[in-house]
């Protein structure tokens, strides 16, 4: 039984069970399993975290087990497929072969050595799917190492595919892994849409330029009912579209509170409002340090808008990042990883510094040392440069405190009007630069160390 046949039958089984075809990672797992590869190699070739690949594989084996009526796992998958082939061959004279809950149909004149696991209209349906699928991912970054974000992936997938949310903000401090998560998400769900496009807003296009770009993409299809004279919203209403806007913070002004549009970009506010109210079939995913003010920071189940704020990875993932950098054995590893709060970019920066210094530098440092490599300082400076003066004052107040501080204490220590302080706290929270637990406010250790050094 060749690999193409195996993937074809597995795809049919998964589609019957879930209503979705095999995604790229599921196919890579099956391909690697048939070729005798271990999960480690499959993860490396797929640029994914091994634990994530194992989790996806476990769910895949469970689906196959339920549909084929036997316990399927990585070590017996090949044998199970061979038994399935024998079952198909033994029933070649029948129009339908029943395997578990799946009906496999074959034409009377089809050679017995090429089992057809799809219905007779397979060619027509597949051609239709290809014809109606249009993707422009030329601006999407390549997927690098992907660490444990299974829960976040599941949340976004549910919001987009099941709850049909129209506007989703993916936010978090710089380096936390927003774009990496979005790339993994798109790879998994892109085939569920007629149109998928990834747009970088690094060059700050005006709304007119952005809309023209989308209309040009939509109108390039062979669909005769689409015309360049249609407004963008009509495309989004008529067709199932996924639009990813990366670096959305480039729409907003520096030196102002978070989410204030730059002069000439105010029309985006009305556009996002229109998406919320009118676009019933499509979804916009916004990625950035800042998000539009019209998108609520807290999740609400009663609207088609959602916000997912990424937090740091766990300590185990931090160790994995250090191992990837060649620092499997390092003194004070847990104490060193903890202050960076699971931020992948921060951890990679520190790991590179330690590696460049020979790896033994940590043995000479106190446990509470926070290293700030120059490239990490540059990243923090980029975010701090966007702050308003009042936000900088509040950060300075928080940096002087060694423990979380209450709002009442901040009001007492500050020299600014209370309304300004509250607005600044809200803005800093939207930028994910401060932490809040009840009425207490605090700074991440890395940011506190950086601000103290200014």
Coordinates of C-alpha atoms in Angstrom, one line a residue:
X1 CA 0.0 0.0 0.0
X2 CA 1.7 3.2 -1.1
X3 CA 1.9 6.4 0.8
X4 CA -0.5 8.3 -1.5
X5 CA -3.2 5.6 -0.9
X6 CA -2.7 5.7 2.8
X7 CA -3.1 9.5 3.0
X8 CA -6.1 9.4 0.7
X9 CA -8.0 6.9 2.9
X10 CA -6.9 8.6 6.2
X11 CA -8.2 11.9 4.8
X12 CA -11.5 10.4 4.0
X13 CA -11.8 8.9 7.5
X14 CA -10.9 12.2 9.3
X15 CA -13.2 14.2 7.0
X16 CA -16.1 11.8 7.8
X17 CA -15.5 12.2 11.5
X18 CA -14.7 15.9 11.8
X19 CA -15.9 17.5 8.6
X20 CA -12.3 18.7 8.0
X21 CA -9.6 17.4 5.8
X22 CA -6.1 16.5 7.0
X23 CA -4.1 19.6 7.8
X24 CA -0.3 19.9 7.0
X25 CA 0.8 18.6 10.3
X26 CA -1.5 15.6 10.4
X27 CA -0.4 14.7 7.0
X28 CA 3.3 15.0 8.1
X29 CA 2.6 12.8 11.1
X30 CA 1.1 10.1 8.9
X31 CA 3.8 10.4 6.3
X32 CA 6.5 10.2 8.9
X33 CA 4.8 7.2 10.6
X34 CA 4.7 5.3 7.3
X35 CA 8.4 6.1 6.7
X36 CA 9.3 4.9 10.2
X37 CA 10.3 8.3 11.6
X38 CA 10.1 9.2 15.2
X39 CA 8.2 12.2 16.6
X40 CA 11.4 14.1 17.1
X41 CA 12.2 14.0 13.4
X42 CA 8.6 14.8 12.4
X43 CA 8.7 17.8 14.7
X44 CA 12.0 19.0 13.3
X45 CA 10.9 18.7 9.7
X46 CA 7.6 20.4 10.5
X47 CA 9.2 23.2 12.5
X48 CA 7.0 22.4 15.5
X49 CA 7.4 21.6 19.1
X50 CA 7.7 17.9 19.7
X51 CA 5.1 17.8 22.5
X52 CA 2.7 19.6 20.2
X53 CA 3.3 17.1 17.4
X54 CA 2.7 14.2 19.9
X55 CA -0.6 15.8 21.0
X56 CA -1.8 16.2 17.5
X57 CA -0.8 12.7 16.7
X58 CA -2.6 11.3 19.8
X59 CA -5.8 13.0 18.7
X60 CA -5.4 11.7 15.2
X61 CA -4.9 8.1 16.4
X62 CA -8.0 8.5 18.5
X63 CA -10.1 9.6 15.5
X64 CA -8.8 6.6 13.4
X65 CA -9.4 4.2 16.3
X66 CA -13.1 5.3 16.7
X67 CA -13.8 5.1 13.0
X68 CA -12.0 1.8 12.2
X69 CA -13.2 0.0 15.3
X70 CA -9.8 -0.9 16.6
X71 CA -7.0 0.7 18.8
X72 CA -4.8 2.6 16.4
X73 CA -1.5 4.1 17.4
X74 CA 1.8 5.1 15.9
X75 CA 3.4 1.7 16.2
X76 CA 0.6 -0.3 14.5
X77 CA -0.7 2.3 12.0
X78 CA 1.0 0.7 9.0
X79 CA -0.3 -2.7 9.9
X80 CA -3.8 -1.4 10.4
X81 CA -3.7 0.2 6.9
X82 CA -2.5 -3.1 5.4
X83 CA -5.4 -4.9 7.1
X84 CA -7.8 -2.3 5.8
X85 CA -6.4 -2.8 2.3
X86 CA -7.0 -6.6 2.5
X87 CA -10.5 -5.9 3.6
X88 CA -11.1 -3.7 0.6
X89 CA -9.6 -6.2 -1.8
X90 CA -11.7 -9.1 -0.4
X91 CA -14.9 -7.0 -1.1
X92 CA -13.9 -5.6 -4.5
X93 CA -16.9 -7.1 -6.2
X94 CA -19.2 -5.1 -4.0
X95 CA -20.3 -1.5 -4.6
X96 CA -19.6 -0.5 -1.1
X97 CA -17.3 -1.8 1.6
X98 CA -18.3 -1.0 5.1
X99 CA -15.3 -0.4 7.5
X100 CA -16.4 0.8 10.9
X101 CA -18.6 3.9 10.2
X102 CA -17.0 4.6 6.7
X103 CA -18.5 3.7 3.4
X104 CA -15.7 3.2 0.8
X105 CA -17.1 3.3 -2.8
X106 CA -15.4 2.0 -5.9
X107 CA -16.3 1.9 -9.6
X108 CA -16.9 -1.5 -11.3
X109 CA -14.0 -1.1 -13.8
X110 CA -11.5 0.3 -11.3
X111 CA -8.4 -1.9 -11.0
X112 CA -8.3 -3.8 -7.6
X113 CA -4.8 -2.6 -6.7
X114 CA -5.9 1.1 -6.4
X115 CA -8.6 1.3 -3.8
X116 CA -10.8 4.5 -4.0
X117 CA -11.7 5.7 -0.6
X118 CA -13.8 8.7 -1.8
X119 CA -17.2 8.8 -3.4
X120 CA -17.7 8.7 -7.1
X121 CA -18.0 12.5 -7.3
X122 CA -14.5 12.8 -5.7
X123 CA -13.0 14.4 -8.8
X124 CA -15.8 16.9 -9.1
X125 CA -15.8 17.9 -5.4
X126 CA -12.0 18.2 -5.3
X127 CA -11.9 20.3 -8.4
X128 CA -14.5 22.6 -6.9
X129 CA -12.6 22.9 -3.7
X130 CA -9.4 23.8 -5.6
X131 CA -11.2 26.2 -7.9
X132 CA -12.9 28.0 -4.9
X133 CA -9.8 28.3 -2.8
X134 CA -7.7 31.4 -3.2
X135 CA -4.7 32.1 -0.9
X136 CA -2.1 34.9 -0.8
X137 CA 0.3 34.2 2.0
X138 CA 3.3 35.8 0.4
X139 CA 3.6 38.3 3.3
X140 CA 3.2 35.6 6.0
X141 CA 6.5 34.9 7.8
X142 CA 7.9 31.3 7.8
X143 CA 6.9 29.3 10.9
X144 CA 9.9 29.0 13.2
X145 CA 10.1 26.8 16.3
X146 CA 6.6 26.4 17.7
X147 CA 6.4 26.0 21.5
X148 CA 3.4 24.8 23.5
X149 CA 0.4 27.0 22.5
X150 CA -2.2 24.2 22.1
X151 CA -4.8 25.9 24.3
X152 CA -4.5 29.2 22.5
X153 CA -4.7 27.4 19.1
X154 CA -7.9 25.6 20.2
X155 CA -9.4 28.9 21.4
X156 CA -8.7 30.8 18.2
X157 CA -9.9 27.9 16.1
X158 CA -13.2 27.7 18.1
X159 CA -13.8 31.4 17.8
X160 CA -13.2 31.4 14.0
X161 CA -14.6 28.2 12.8
X162 CA -17.4 27.4 15.3
X163 CA -18.5 30.8 16.7
X164 CA -17.9 32.6 13.5
X165 CA -16.3 35.7 15.1
X166 CA -15.7 38.5 12.7
X167 CA -13.0 40.5 14.4
X168 CA -10.3 39.0 16.6
X169 CA -7.4 40.9 18.3
X170 CA -4.3 38.9 19.1
X171 CA -2.3 41.0 21.4
X172 CA 0.7 40.8 23.8
X173 CA 4.0 42.3 24.6
X174 CA 6.7 42.2 21.9
X175 CA 8.3 38.8 21.5
X176 CA 5.6 36.8 23.2
X177 CA 4.8 34.8 20.1
X178 CA 1.7 36.4 18.5
X179 CA 2.8 36.1 14.9
X180 CA 4.2 32.6 15.3
X181 CA 0.9 31.5 16.8
X182 CA -1.0 33.2 14.0
X183 CA 1.1 31.4 11.3
X184 CA 0.5 28.0 12.9
X185 CA -3.3 28.8 13.1
X186 CA -3.5 29.8 9.4
X187 CA -1.6 26.7 8.4
X188 CA -4.3 24.6 10.2
X189 CA -7.5 26.4 9.1
X190 CA -6.7 28.0 5.8
X191 CA -8.5 25.4 3.7
X192 CA -11.8 26.2 5.5
X193 CA -12.0 29.5 3.6
X194 CA -12.6 30.5 0.0
X195 CA -10.1 33.4 0.3
X196 CA -7.2 33.8 2.7
X197 CA -4.7 36.7 2.7
X198 CA -2.0 37.8 5.1
X199 CA -1.3 41.5 5.0
X200 CA 1.6 43.2 6.8
X201 CA 0.8 46.8 7.9
X202 CA 4.5 47.6 8.5
X203 CA 4.4 50.2 5.7
X204 CA 1.2 51.7 7.2
X205 CA -1.1 51.6 4.2
X206 CA -4.0 54.0 4.2
X207 CA -7.5 52.5 4.3
X208 CA -7.9 53.2 0.6
X209 CA -4.6 51.5 -0.3
X210 CA -5.5 48.5 1.9
X211 CA -9.0 48.1 0.5
X212 CA -7.7 48.3 -3.1
X213 CA -5.2 45.6 -2.3
X214 CA -8.0 43.3 -1.0
X215 CA -10.3 44.0 -3.9
X216 CA -7.6 43.2 -6.4
X217 CA -6.9 39.9 -4.6
X218 CA -10.6 39.0 -4.6
X219 CA -11.3 40.0 -8.2
X220 CA -8.4 37.9 -9.6
X221 CA -10.5 34.8 -9.2
X222 CA -12.3 33.3 -12.1
X223 CA -15.7 33.8 -10.3
X224 CA -17.8 35.8 -12.8
X225 CA -20.0 37.4 -10.1
X226 CA -17.1 39.3 -8.7
X227 CA -16.3 42.7 -10.1
X228 CA -13.7 45.3 -9.2
X229 CA -16.5 47.8 -9.0
X230 CA -18.0 46.1 -5.9
X231 CA -17.2 47.6 -2.5
X232 CA -14.9 45.5 -0.3
X233 CA -17.7 44.7 2.2
X234 CA -19.7 42.9 -0.5
X235 CA -16.9 40.5 -1.1
X236 CA -16.6 39.8 2.6
X237 CA -20.4 39.2 2.9
X238 CA -20.7 37.0 -0.1
X239 CA -17.7 34.8 0.4
X240 CA -16.0 33.1 3.4
X241 CA -12.7 35.1 3.8
X242 CA -9.9 35.1 6.3
X243 CA -7.9 38.3 6.4
X244 CA -4.8 38.6 8.7
X245 CA -3.5 42.1 9.6
X246 CA 0.0 41.9 11.1
X247 CA 1.7 44.8 12.8
X248 CA -1.6 46.6 13.3
X249 CA 0.1 48.9 15.8
X250 CA 1.6 50.8 12.8
X251 CA -1.9 52.4 12.4
X252 CA -1.5 54.3 15.7
X253 CA 0.4 57.3 16.8
X254 CA 3.5 57.3 18.9
X255 CA 3.6 59.6 22.0
X256 CA -0.1 59.1 22.6
X257 CA -2.2 56.7 24.7
X258 CA -2.6 53.3 23.1
X259 CA -4.9 52.9 20.1
X260 CA -5.1 56.5 18.8
X261 CA -5.1 56.5 15.0
X262 CA -2.4 58.4 13.2
X263 CA -3.6 61.5 11.2
X264 CA -5.1 60.2 7.9
X265 CA -5.9 56.7 9.4
X266 CA -9.0 57.5 11.3
X267 CA -11.2 55.8 8.6
X268 CA -10.0 52.4 9.9
X269 CA -12.2 53.0 13.0
X270 CA -15.3 53.0 10.8
X271 CA -14.0 50.1 8.7
X272 CA -13.6 47.9 11.8
X273 CA -17.0 48.9 13.1
X274 CA -18.4 47.9 9.7
X275 CA -16.7 44.5 9.9
X276 CA -18.3 43.9 13.3
X277 CA -21.8 44.8 12.2
X278 CA -22.0 43.7 8.5
X279 CA -19.5 41.0 7.5
X280 CA -21.3 37.8 8.4
X281 CA -19.1 35.3 6.6
X282 CA -15.6 36.6 7.0
X283 CA -13.1 37.0 9.8
X284 CA -10.4 39.6 10.4
X285 CA -7.4 38.6 12.7
X286 CA -5.5 41.7 14.0
X287 CA -2.0 41.1 15.4
X288 CA 0.0 43.8 17.2
X289 CA 1.4 45.4 20.3
X290 CA -1.6 47.8 20.3
X291 CA -5.2 47.2 19.2
X292 CA -8.0 49.6 18.1
X293 CA -9.8 51.1 21.1
X294 CA -13.1 50.0 19.7
X295 CA -12.0 46.3 20.3
X296 CA -12.7 45.5 24.0
X297 CA -9.8 44.3 26.0
X298 CA -11.9 41.9 28.0
X299 CA -13.6 39.0 26.3
X300 CA -17.4 39.2 25.7
X301 CA -19.4 36.2 24.5
X302 CA -22.3 38.4 23.3
X303 CA -20.5 40.1 20.4
X304 CA -18.7 38.8 17.3
X305 CA -15.5 40.5 18.6
X306 CA -12.8 38.7 20.7
X307 CA -9.4 39.6 22.2
X308 CA -6.8 37.0 23.1
X309 CA -3.9 38.4 25.1
X310 CA -0.9 36.0 25.0
X311 CA 1.0 35.4 28.2
X312 CA 4.3 33.7 28.6
X313 CA 5.2 30.0 28.1
X314 CA 5.7 27.7 31.1
X315 CA 9.1 26.9 32.6
X316 CA 9.4 23.6 30.7
X317 CA 9.1 25.5 27.4
X318 CA 11.8 27.9 28.6
X319 CA 14.1 25.0 29.2
X320 CA 13.3 23.8 25.7
X321 CA 14.3 27.1 24.3
X322 CA 17.6 26.9 26.2
X323 CA 18.2 23.4 25.0
X324 CA 17.6 24.5 21.4
X325 CA 20.3 27.1 21.9
X326 CA 22.7 24.4 23.1
X327 CA 22.4 25.1 26.8
X328 CA 21.0 21.8 28.1
X329 CA 23.2 21.8 31.2
X330 CA 23.4 25.2 32.8
X331 CA 23.8 26.4 36.4
X332 CA 20.9 28.3 38.0
X333 CA 18.7 27.5 35.0
X334 CA 15.4 27.8 36.7
X335 CA 16.3 31.0 38.6
X336 CA 17.6 32.4 35.3
X337 CA 14.5 31.5 33.2
X338 CA 11.9 32.7 35.7
X339 CA 12.3 36.5 35.5
X340 CA 11.8 36.4 31.7
X341 CA 8.2 35.1 32.3
X342 CA 8.1 32.7 29.3
X343 CA 8.6 35.4 26.7
X344 CA 10.2 33.4 23.8
X345 CA 12.1 36.4 22.3
X346 CA 13.5 37.4 25.7
X347 CA 14.6 33.9 26.5
X348 CA 16.3 33.4 23.1
X349 CA 18.1 36.7 23.5
X350 CA 19.4 35.8 27.0
X351 CA 20.3 32.2 25.8
X352 CA 22.3 33.6 22.9
X353 CA 24.2 36.0 25.2
X354 CA 25.1 33.1 27.6
X355 CA 26.1 30.8 24.7
X356 CA 28.3 33.5 23.2
X357 CA 30.1 33.9 26.6
X358 CA 30.8 30.2 26.9
X359 CA 27.8 29.1 29.0
X360 CA 29.6 29.3 32.3
X361 CA 28.8 33.0 33.1
X362 CA 25.7 32.0 35.1
X363 CA 27.8 30.3 37.7
X364 CA 29.3 33.6 38.6
X365 CA 26.0 35.5 38.9
X366 CA 23.6 35.9 41.8
X367 CA 20.3 34.1 41.5
X368 CA 18.3 37.4 41.1
X369 CA 20.4 38.7 38.2
X370 CA 18.4 39.9 35.2
X371 CA 20.5 40.0 32.1
X372 CA 19.6 42.6 29.5
X373 CA 21.4 41.9 26.2
X374 CA 21.6 44.8 23.8
X375 CA 19.2 43.3 21.3
X376 CA 16.6 42.9 24.1
X377 CA 17.1 46.5 25.1
X378 CA 16.5 47.6 21.5
X379 CA 13.1 45.7 21.5
X380 CA 12.0 47.3 24.8
X381 CA 13.1 50.7 23.5
X382 CA 10.9 50.3 20.4
X383 CA 7.9 49.9 22.7
X384 CA 8.8 52.6 25.1
X385 CA 9.3 55.1 22.3
X386 CA 5.6 54.8 21.5
X387 CA 4.5 55.8 25.0
X388 CA 2.9 59.1 26.0
X389 CA 4.7 61.2 28.6
X390 CA 2.1 60.3 31.3
X391 CA 2.6 56.6 30.6
X392 CA 6.4 57.0 31.1
X393 CA 5.8 58.7 34.4
X394 CA 3.6 55.9 35.6
X395 CA 6.2 53.3 34.6
X396 CA 8.8 55.2 36.5
X397 CA 6.5 55.2 39.6
X398 CA 6.0 51.4 39.3
X399 CA 9.7 50.7 38.7
X400 CA 10.6 52.3 42.0
X401 CA 8.4 49.7 43.8
X402 CA 9.8 46.3 44.7
X403 CA 6.3 44.9 45.3
X404 CA 3.0 45.2 43.6
X405 CA 1.3 48.5 44.6
X406 CA -2.3 49.5 45.0
X407 CA -4.1 52.1 43.0
X408 CA -4.6 54.1 46.1
X409 CA -0.9 54.2 46.8
X410 CA -0.2 55.2 43.2
X411 CA -2.6 58.0 43.5
X412 CA -0.9 59.1 46.7
X413 CA 2.6 58.9 45.3
X414 CA 1.9 60.4 41.9
X415 CA 1.9 64.1 41.0
X416 CA -0.6 63.8 38.1
X417 CA -4.4 64.2 38.1
X418 CA -6.2 61.1 39.1
X419 CA -8.0 60.9 35.7
X420 CA -4.7 61.1 33.8
X421 CA -3.3 58.3 36.0
X422 CA -6.3 56.0 35.4
X423 CA -6.1 56.6 31.6
X424 CA -2.4 55.9 31.6
X425 CA -2.9 52.6 33.6
X426 CA -5.6 51.6 31.1
X427 CA -3.3 52.4 28.1
X428 CA -0.4 50.5 29.6
X429 CA -2.6 47.5 30.3
X430 CA -3.7 47.6 26.7
X431 CA -0.1 47.6 25.6
X432 CA 0.5 44.6 28.0
X433 CA 3.3 46.5 29.7
X434 CA 1.9 46.2 33.2
X435 CA 0.4 43.4 35.3
X436 CA -2.8 43.8 37.3
X437 CA -4.0 41.5 40.1
X438 CA -7.2 42.9 41.6
X439 CA -6.4 46.5 42.7
X440 CA -2.6 45.8 42.6
X441 CA -0.3 46.9 39.8
X442 CA 3.2 45.7 39.0
X443 CA 5.9 45.6 36.3
X444 CA 7.4 42.6 34.7
X445 CA 11.0 42.1 36.2
X446 CA 12.7 42.6 32.8
X447 CA 10.8 45.9 32.1
X448 CA 11.5 47.2 35.7
X449 CA 15.2 46.5 35.3
X450 CA 15.2 48.2 31.9
X451 CA 13.4 51.3 33.1
X452 CA 15.7 51.6 36.2
X453 CA 18.7 51.8 33.8
X454 CA 17.3 54.7 31.8

